[in-house]
Short mmCIF file of C-alpha atoms and ligand atoms in Angstrom, two decimals:
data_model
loop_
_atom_site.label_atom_id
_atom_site.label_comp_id
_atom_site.label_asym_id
_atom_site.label_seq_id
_atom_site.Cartn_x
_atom_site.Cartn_y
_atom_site.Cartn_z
CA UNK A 21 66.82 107.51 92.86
CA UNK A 22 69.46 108.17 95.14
CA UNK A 23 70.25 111.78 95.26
CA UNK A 24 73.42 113.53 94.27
CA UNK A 25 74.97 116.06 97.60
CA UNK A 26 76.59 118.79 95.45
CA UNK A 27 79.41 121.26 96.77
CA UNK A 28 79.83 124.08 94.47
CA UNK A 29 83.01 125.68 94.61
CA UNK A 30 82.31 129.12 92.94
CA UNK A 31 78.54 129.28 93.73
CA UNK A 32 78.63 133.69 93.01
CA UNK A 33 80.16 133.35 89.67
CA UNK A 34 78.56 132.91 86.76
CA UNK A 35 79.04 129.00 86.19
CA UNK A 36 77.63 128.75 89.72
CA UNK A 37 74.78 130.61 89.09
CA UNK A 38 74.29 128.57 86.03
CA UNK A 39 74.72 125.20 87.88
CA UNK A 40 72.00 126.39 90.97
CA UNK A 41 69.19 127.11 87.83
CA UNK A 42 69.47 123.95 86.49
CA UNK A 43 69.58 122.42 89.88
CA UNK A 44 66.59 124.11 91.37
CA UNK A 45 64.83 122.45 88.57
CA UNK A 46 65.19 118.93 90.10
CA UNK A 47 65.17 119.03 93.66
CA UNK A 48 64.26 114.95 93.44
CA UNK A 49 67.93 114.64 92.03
CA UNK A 50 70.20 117.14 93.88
CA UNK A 51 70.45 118.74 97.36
CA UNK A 52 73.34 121.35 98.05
CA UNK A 53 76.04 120.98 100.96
CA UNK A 54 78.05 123.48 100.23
CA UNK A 55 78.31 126.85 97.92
CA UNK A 56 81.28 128.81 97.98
CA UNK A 57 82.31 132.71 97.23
CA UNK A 58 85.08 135.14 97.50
CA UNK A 59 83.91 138.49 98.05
CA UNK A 60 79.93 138.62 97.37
CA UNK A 61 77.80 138.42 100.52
CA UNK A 62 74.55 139.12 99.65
CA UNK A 63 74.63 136.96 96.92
CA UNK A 64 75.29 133.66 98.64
CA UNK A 65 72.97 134.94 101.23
CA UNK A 66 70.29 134.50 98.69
CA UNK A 67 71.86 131.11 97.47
CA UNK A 68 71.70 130.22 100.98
CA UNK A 69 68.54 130.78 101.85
CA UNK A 70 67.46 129.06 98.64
CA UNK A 71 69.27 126.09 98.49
CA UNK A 72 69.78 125.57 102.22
CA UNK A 73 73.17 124.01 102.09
CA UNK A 74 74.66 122.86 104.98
CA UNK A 75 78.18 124.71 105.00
CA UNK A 76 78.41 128.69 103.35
CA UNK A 77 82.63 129.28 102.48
CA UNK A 78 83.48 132.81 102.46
CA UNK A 79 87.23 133.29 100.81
CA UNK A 80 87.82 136.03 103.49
CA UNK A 81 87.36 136.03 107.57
CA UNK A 82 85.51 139.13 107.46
CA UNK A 83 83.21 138.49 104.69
CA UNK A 84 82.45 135.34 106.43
CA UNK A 85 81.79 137.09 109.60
CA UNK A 86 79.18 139.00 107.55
CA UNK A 87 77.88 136.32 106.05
CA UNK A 88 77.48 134.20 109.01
CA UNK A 89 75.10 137.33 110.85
CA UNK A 90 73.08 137.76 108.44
CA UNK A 91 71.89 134.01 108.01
CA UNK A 92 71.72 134.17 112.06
CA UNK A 93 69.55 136.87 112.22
CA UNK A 94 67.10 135.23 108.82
CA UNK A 95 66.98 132.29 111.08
CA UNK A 96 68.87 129.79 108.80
CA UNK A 97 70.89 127.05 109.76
CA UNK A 98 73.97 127.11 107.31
CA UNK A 99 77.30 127.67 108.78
CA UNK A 100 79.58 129.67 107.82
CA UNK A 101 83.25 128.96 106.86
CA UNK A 102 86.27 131.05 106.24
CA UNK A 103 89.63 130.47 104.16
CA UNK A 104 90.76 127.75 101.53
CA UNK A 105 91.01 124.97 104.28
CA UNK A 106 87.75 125.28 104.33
CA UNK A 107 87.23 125.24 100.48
CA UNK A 108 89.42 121.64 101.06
CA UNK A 109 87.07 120.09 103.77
CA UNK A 110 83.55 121.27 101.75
CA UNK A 111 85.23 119.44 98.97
CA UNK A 112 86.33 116.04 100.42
CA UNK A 113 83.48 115.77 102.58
CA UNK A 114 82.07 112.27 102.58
CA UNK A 115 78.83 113.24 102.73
CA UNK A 116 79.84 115.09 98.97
CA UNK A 117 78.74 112.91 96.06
CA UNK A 118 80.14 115.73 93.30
CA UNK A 119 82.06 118.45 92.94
CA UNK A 120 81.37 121.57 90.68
CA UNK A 121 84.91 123.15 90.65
CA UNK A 122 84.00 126.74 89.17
CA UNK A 123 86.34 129.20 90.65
CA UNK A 124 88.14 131.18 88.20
CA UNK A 125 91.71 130.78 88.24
CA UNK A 126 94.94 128.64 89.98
CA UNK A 127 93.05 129.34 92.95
CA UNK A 128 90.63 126.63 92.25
CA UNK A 129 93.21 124.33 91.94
CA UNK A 130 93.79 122.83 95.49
CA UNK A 131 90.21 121.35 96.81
CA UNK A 132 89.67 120.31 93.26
CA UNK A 133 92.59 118.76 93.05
CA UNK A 134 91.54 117.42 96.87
CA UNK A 135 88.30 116.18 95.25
CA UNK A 136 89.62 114.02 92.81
CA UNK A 137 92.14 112.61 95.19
CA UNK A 138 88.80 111.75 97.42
CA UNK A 139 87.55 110.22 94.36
CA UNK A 140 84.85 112.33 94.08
CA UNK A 141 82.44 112.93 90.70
CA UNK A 142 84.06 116.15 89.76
CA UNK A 143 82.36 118.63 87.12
CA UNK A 144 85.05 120.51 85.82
CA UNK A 145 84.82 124.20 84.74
CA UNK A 146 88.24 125.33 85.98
CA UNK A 147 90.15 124.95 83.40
CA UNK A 148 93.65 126.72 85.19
CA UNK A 149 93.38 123.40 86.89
CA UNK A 150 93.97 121.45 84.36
CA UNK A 151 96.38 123.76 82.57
CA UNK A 152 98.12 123.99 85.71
CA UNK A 153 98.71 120.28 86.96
CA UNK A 154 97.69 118.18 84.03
CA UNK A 155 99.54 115.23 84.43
CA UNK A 156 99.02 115.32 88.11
CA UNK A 157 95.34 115.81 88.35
CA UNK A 158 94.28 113.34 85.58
CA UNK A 159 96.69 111.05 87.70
CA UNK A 160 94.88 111.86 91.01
CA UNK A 161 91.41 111.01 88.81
CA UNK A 162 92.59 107.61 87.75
CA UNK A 163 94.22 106.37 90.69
CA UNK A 164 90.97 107.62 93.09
CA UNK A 165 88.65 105.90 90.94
CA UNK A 166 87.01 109.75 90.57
CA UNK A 167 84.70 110.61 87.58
CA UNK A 168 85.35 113.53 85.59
CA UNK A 169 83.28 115.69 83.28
CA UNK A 170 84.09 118.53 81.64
CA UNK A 171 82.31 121.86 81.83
CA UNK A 172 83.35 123.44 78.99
CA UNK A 173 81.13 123.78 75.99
CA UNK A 174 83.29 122.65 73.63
CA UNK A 175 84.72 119.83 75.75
CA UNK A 176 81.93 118.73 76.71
CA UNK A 177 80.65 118.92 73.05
CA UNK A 178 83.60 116.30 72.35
CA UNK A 179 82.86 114.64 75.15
CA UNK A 180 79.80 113.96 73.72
CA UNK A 181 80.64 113.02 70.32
CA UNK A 182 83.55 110.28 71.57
CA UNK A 183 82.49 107.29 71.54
CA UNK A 184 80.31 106.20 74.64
CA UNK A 185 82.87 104.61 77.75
CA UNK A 186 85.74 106.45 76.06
CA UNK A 187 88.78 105.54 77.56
CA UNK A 188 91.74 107.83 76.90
CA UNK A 189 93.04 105.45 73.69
CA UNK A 190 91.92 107.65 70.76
CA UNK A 191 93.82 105.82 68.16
CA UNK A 192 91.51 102.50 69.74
CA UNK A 193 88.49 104.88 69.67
CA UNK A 194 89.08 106.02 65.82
CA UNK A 195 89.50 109.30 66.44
CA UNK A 196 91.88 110.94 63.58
CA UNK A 197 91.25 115.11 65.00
CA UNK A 198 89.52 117.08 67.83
CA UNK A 199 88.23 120.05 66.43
CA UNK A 200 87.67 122.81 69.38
CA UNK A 201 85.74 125.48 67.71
CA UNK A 202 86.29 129.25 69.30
CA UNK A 203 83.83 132.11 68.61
CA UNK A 204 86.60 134.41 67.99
CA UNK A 205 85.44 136.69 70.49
CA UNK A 206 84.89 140.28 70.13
CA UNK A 207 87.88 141.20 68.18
CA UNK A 208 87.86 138.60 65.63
CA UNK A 209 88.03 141.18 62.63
CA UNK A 210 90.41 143.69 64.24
CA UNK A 211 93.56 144.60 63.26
CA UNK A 212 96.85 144.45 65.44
CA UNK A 213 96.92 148.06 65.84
CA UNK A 214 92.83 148.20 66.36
CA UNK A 215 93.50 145.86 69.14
CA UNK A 216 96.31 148.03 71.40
CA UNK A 217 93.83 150.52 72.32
CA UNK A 218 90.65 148.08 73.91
CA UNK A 219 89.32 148.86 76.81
CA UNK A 220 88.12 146.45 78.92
CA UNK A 221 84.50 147.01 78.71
CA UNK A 222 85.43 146.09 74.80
CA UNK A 223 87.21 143.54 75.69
CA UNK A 224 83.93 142.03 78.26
CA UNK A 225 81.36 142.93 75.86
CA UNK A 226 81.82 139.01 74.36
CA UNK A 227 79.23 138.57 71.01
CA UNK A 228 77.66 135.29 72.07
CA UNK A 229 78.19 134.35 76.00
CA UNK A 230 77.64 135.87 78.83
CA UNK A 231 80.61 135.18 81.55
CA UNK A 232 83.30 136.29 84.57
CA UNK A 233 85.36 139.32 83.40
CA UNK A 234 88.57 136.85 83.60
CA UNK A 235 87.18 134.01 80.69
CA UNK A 236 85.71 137.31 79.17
CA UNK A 237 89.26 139.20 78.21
CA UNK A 238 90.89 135.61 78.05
CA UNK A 239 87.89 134.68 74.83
CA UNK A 240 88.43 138.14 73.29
CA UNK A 241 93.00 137.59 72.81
CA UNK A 242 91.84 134.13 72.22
CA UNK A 243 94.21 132.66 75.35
CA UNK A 244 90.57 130.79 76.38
CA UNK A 245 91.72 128.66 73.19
CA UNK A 246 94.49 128.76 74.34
CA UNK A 247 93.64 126.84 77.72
CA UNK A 248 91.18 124.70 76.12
CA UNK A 249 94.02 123.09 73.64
CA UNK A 250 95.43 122.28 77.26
CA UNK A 251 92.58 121.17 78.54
CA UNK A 252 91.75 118.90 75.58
CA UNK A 253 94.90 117.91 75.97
CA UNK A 254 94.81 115.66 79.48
CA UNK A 255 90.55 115.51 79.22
CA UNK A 256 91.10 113.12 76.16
CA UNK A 257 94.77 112.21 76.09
CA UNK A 258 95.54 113.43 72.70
CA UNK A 259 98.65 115.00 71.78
CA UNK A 260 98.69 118.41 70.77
CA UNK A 261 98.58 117.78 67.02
CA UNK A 262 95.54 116.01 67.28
CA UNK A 263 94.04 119.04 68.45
CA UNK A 264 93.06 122.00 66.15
CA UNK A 265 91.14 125.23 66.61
CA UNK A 266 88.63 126.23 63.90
CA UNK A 267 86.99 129.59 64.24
CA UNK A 268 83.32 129.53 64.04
CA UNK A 269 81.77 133.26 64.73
CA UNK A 270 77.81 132.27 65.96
CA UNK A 271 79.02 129.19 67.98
CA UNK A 272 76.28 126.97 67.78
CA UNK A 273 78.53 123.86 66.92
CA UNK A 274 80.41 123.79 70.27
CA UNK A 275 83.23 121.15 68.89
CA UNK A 276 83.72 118.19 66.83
CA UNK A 277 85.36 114.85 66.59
CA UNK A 278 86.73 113.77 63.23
CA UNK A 279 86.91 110.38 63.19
CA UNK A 280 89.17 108.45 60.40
CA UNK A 281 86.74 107.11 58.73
CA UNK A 282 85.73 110.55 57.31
CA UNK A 283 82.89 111.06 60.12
CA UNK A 284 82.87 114.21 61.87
CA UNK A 285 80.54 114.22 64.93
CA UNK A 286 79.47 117.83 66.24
CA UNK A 287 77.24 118.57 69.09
CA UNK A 288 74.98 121.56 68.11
CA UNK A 289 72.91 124.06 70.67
CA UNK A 290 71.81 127.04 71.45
CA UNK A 291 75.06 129.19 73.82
CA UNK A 292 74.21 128.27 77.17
CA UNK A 293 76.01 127.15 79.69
CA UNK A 294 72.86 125.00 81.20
CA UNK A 295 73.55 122.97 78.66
CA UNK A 296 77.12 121.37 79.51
CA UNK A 297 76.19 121.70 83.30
CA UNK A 298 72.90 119.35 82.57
CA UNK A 299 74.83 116.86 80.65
CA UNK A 300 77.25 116.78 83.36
CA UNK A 301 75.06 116.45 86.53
CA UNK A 302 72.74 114.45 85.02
CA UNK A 303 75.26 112.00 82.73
CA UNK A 304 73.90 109.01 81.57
CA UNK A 305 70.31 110.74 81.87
CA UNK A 306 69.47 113.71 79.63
CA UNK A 307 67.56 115.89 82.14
CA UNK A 308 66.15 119.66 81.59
CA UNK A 309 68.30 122.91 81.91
CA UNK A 310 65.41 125.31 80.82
CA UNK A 311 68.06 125.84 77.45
CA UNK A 312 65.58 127.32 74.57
CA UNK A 313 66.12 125.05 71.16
CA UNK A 314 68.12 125.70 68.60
CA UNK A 315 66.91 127.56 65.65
CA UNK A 316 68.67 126.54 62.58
CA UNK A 317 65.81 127.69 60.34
CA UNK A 318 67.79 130.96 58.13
CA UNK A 319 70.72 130.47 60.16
CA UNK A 320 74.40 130.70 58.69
CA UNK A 321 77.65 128.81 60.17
CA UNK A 322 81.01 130.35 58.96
CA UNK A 323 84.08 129.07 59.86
CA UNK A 324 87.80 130.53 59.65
CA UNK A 325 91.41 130.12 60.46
CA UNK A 326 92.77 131.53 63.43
CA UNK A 327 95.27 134.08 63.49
CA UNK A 328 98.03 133.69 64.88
CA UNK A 329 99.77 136.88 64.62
CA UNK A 330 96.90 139.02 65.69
CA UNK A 331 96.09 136.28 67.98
CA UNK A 332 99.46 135.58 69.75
CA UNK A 333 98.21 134.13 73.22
CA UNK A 334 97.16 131.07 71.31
CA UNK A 335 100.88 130.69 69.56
CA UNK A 336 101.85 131.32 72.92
CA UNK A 337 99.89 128.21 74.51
CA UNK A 338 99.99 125.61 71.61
CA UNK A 339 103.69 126.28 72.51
CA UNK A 340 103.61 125.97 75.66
CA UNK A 341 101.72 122.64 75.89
CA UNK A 342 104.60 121.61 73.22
CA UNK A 343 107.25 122.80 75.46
CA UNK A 344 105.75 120.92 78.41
CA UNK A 345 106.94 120.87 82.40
CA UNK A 346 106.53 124.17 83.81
CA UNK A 347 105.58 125.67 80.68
CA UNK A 348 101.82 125.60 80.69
CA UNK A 349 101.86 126.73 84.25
CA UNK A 350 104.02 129.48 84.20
CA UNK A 351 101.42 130.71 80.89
CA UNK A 352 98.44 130.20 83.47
CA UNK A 353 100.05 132.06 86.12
CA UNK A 354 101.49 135.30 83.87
CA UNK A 355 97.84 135.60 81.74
CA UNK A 356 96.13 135.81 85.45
CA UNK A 357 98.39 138.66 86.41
CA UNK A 358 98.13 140.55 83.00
CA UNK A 359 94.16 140.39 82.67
CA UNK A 360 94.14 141.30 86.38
CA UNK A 361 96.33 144.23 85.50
CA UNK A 362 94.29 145.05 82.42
CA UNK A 363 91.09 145.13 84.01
CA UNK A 364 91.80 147.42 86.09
CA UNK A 365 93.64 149.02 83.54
CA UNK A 366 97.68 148.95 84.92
CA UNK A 367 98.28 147.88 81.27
CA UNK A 368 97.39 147.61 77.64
CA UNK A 369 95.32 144.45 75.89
CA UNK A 370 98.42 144.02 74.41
CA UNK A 371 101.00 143.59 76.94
CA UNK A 372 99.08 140.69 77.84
CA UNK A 373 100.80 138.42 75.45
CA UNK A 374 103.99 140.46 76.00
CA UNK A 375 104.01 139.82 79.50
CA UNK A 376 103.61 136.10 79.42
CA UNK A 377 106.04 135.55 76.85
CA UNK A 378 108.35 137.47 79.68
CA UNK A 379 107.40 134.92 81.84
CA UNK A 380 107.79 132.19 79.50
CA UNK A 381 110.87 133.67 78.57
CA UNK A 382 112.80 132.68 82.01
CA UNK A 383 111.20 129.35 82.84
CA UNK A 384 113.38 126.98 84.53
CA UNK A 385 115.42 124.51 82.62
CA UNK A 386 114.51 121.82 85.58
CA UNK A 387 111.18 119.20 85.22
CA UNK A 388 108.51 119.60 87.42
CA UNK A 389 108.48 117.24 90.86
CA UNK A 390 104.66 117.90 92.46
CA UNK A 391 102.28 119.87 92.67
CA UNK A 392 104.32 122.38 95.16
CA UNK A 393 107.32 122.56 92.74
CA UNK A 394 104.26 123.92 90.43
CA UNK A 395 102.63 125.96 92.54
CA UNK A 396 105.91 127.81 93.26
CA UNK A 397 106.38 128.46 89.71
CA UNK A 398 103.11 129.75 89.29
CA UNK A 399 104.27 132.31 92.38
CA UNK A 400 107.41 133.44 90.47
CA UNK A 401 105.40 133.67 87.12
CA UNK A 402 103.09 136.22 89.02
CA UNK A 403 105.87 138.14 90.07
CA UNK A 404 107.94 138.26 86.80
CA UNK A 405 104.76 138.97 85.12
CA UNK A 406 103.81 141.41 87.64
CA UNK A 407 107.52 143.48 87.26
CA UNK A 408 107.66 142.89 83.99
CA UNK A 409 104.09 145.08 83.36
CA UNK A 410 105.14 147.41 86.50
CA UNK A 411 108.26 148.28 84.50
CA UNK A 412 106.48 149.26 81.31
CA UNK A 413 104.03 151.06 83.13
CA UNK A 414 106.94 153.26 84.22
CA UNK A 415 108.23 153.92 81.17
P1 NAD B 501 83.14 134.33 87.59
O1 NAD B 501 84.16 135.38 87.73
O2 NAD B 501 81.77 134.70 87.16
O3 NAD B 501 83.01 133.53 88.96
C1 NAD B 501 84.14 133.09 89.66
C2 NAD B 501 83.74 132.47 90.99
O4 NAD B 501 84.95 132.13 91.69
C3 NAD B 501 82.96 133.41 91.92
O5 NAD B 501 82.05 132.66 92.68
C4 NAD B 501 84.05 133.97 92.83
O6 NAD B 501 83.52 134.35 94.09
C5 NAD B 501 84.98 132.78 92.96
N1 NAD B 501 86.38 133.17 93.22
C6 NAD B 501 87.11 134.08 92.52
N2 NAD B 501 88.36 134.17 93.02
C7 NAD B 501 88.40 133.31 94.05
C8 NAD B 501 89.43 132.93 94.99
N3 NAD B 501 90.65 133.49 94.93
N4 NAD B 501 89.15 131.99 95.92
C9 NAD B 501 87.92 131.42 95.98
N5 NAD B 501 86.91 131.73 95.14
C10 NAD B 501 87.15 132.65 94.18
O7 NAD B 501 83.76 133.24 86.58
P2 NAD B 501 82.99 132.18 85.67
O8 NAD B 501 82.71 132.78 84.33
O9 NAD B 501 81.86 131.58 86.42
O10 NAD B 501 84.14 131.11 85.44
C11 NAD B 501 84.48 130.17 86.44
C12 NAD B 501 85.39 129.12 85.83
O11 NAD B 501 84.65 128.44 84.81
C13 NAD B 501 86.63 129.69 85.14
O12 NAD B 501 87.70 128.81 85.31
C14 NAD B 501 86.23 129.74 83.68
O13 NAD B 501 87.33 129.63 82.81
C15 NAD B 501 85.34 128.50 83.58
N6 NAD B 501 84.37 128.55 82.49
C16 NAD B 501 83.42 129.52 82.47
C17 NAD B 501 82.52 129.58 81.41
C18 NAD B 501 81.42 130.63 81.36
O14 NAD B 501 80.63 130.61 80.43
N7 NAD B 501 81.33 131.53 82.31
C19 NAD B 501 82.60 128.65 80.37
C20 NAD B 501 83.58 127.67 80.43
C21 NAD B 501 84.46 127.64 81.49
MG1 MG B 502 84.81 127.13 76.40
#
């Protein structure tokens, strides 16, 4: 079996953590070039020394510098890296067989998007990506002859129940609905008025995963639907009616397919992220991720609505995948600012919606040419988000 030569982009964060368990269970399958982090040195020490990979990328020069003495001085032989160039070249490497993109935010976006333009097998868990530059990335895929697999429980639960060789056509495939299910997150029976006053340890504490603080506030005002309607969107080329979000509180059917026939395929499991990550690296085979089975036995599965009005980052993002062009960027860009700003608590829970639909609010009336006429959006979202909160805060 030839062996797969992994970069992980994100290697600190939770995903990456995730990905380097279910790879140190079969070290006859993967070996590690790179692993990247922003800010935690003594954690990717430890990956290092671990995993061995070839190249260590810091985010910053003097976390690198850091990094870099203390694998001199343990005697290993990774080198160390500084800077997003860097993320770029551990990316597009030819040595690189596959790339798992798990930083959080637009700031994954370039090497991914440099991955699938060096037609790379690319594990996507970066959603802002996709939300981002859609069109363009899924382009970049296609015309690179790059695979693609989605992260994402619940897209890779659809993933799983398309039909096998799926290629983009639903109507051809049979598909009627994708059904994205969403745990409802922490605040799922909360009022309006419950909901101004979270804190952000609330808003972390999420009832079935365990994830980054970002996904964490983004799951509990429901704008990780949100981006996943996007995502759907461009993963499976479906049009944003064919996608609808069903609320199902103990998340153990991760998504669905309804087909229209009547069939509805599901993909069941216990909440662990091992699970998508081992279907991705190890698609066609089924291989182990150390994922306890599911217990059905006494078990109940509800499901509900969403709400909209209590919920209003989700409004916010079916509309803004309706609205198209800059839309779903400028969303991206303004949610990143306002959970930044909430976290470290320069705002309320809900002025998060409020500021995006600020954002949203003064998009330009022009279409999108490239990826740097998006990225420069997303740079004057995160300023009229970041005024737009700074103002209130003033107040
Ligand atoms: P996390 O906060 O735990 O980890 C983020 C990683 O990105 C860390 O390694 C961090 O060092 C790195 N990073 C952060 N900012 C960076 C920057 N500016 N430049 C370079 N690196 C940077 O987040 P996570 O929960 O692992 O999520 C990662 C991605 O996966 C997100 O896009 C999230 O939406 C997606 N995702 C996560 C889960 C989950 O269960 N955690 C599920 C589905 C999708
Ligand atoms: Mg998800």
């Amino acid at each position: 079996m030839k062996k797969q030569t992994l970069t992980i982009l994100g290697a600190t964060g939770t995903i990456g953590v995730n990905t380097l368990d279910v790879v140190a269970r079969h070290p006859e399958r993967f070996e590690v070039f790179a692993l990247t982090g922003a800010t935690q040195v003594d954690k990717l020490f430890q990956q290092c020394l671990q995993f061995r990979p070839r190249y260590a990328v810091m985010t910053g020069a003097q976390a690198a510098a850091a990094l870099g003495e203390k694998l001199r001085s343990a005697g290993s032989a990774t080198e160390v890296l500084a800077g997003s160039a860097a993320l770029i070249e551990v990316s597009t490497a030819p040595e690189v067989s596959t790339l798992m993109a798990a930083i959080v935010g637009a700031a994954g976006l370039p090497a991914t998007i440099a991955a699938a333009r060096a037609g790379k097998r690319i594990l996507l868990a970066n959603k802002e990506t996709l939300v981002v530059s859609g069109q363009l990335f899924m382009d970049a895929v296609h015309e690179n002859g790059a695979e693609l697999f989605p992260i994402d429980s619940e897209h890779s639960a659809i993933h799983q129940s398309l039909p096998a060789g799926f290629n983009g056509d639903l109507d051809a495939a049979g598909v009627k609905i994708l059904w994205l299910t969403a745990s409802g997150g922490p605040f799922r029976t909360w009022s309006r008025k419950q909901m101004e006053n979270v804190t952000p340890e609330q808003a972390v504490a999420h009832p079935n995963w365990v994830m980054g603080r970002k996904i964490s506030v983004d799951s509990a005002s429901m704008m990780n639907k949100g981006l996943e309607v996007i995502e759907a969107r461009w993963l499976f080329n479906a049009q944003a009616d064919r996608i609808r979000v069903l609320v199902h509180p103990q998340s153990i059917i991760h998504s669905m397919v309804e087909y229209r026939d009547g069939s509805v395929m599901a993909q069941l499991g216990t909440p662990d992220m091992r699970t998508p990550i081992a279907y991705a690296l190890g698609f066609p085979e089924r291989i182990d991720a150390g994922v306890s089975g599911l217990e059905l036995m006494g078990s109940q599965l509800q499901f509900e609505a969403p709400d909209m009005q209590r919920f209003p980052c989700l409004q916010l993002a079916f509309d803004a995948l309706k609205a198209g062009g800059y839309a779903p960027a400028v969303l991206n860009a303004a949610n990143e600012v306002a959970v930044d700003a909430f976290l470290n608590r320069r705002c309320g829970f809900a002025d998060i919606p409020r500021a995006i639909a600020h954002a949203l609010a003064l998009l330009p009336a022009s279409s999108p040419d490239g990826l740097d006429d998006l990225l420069e959006a997303d740079r004057r979202a995160r300023d009229q988000a970041g005024e737009f909160l700074a103002a209130k805060a003033t107040v």
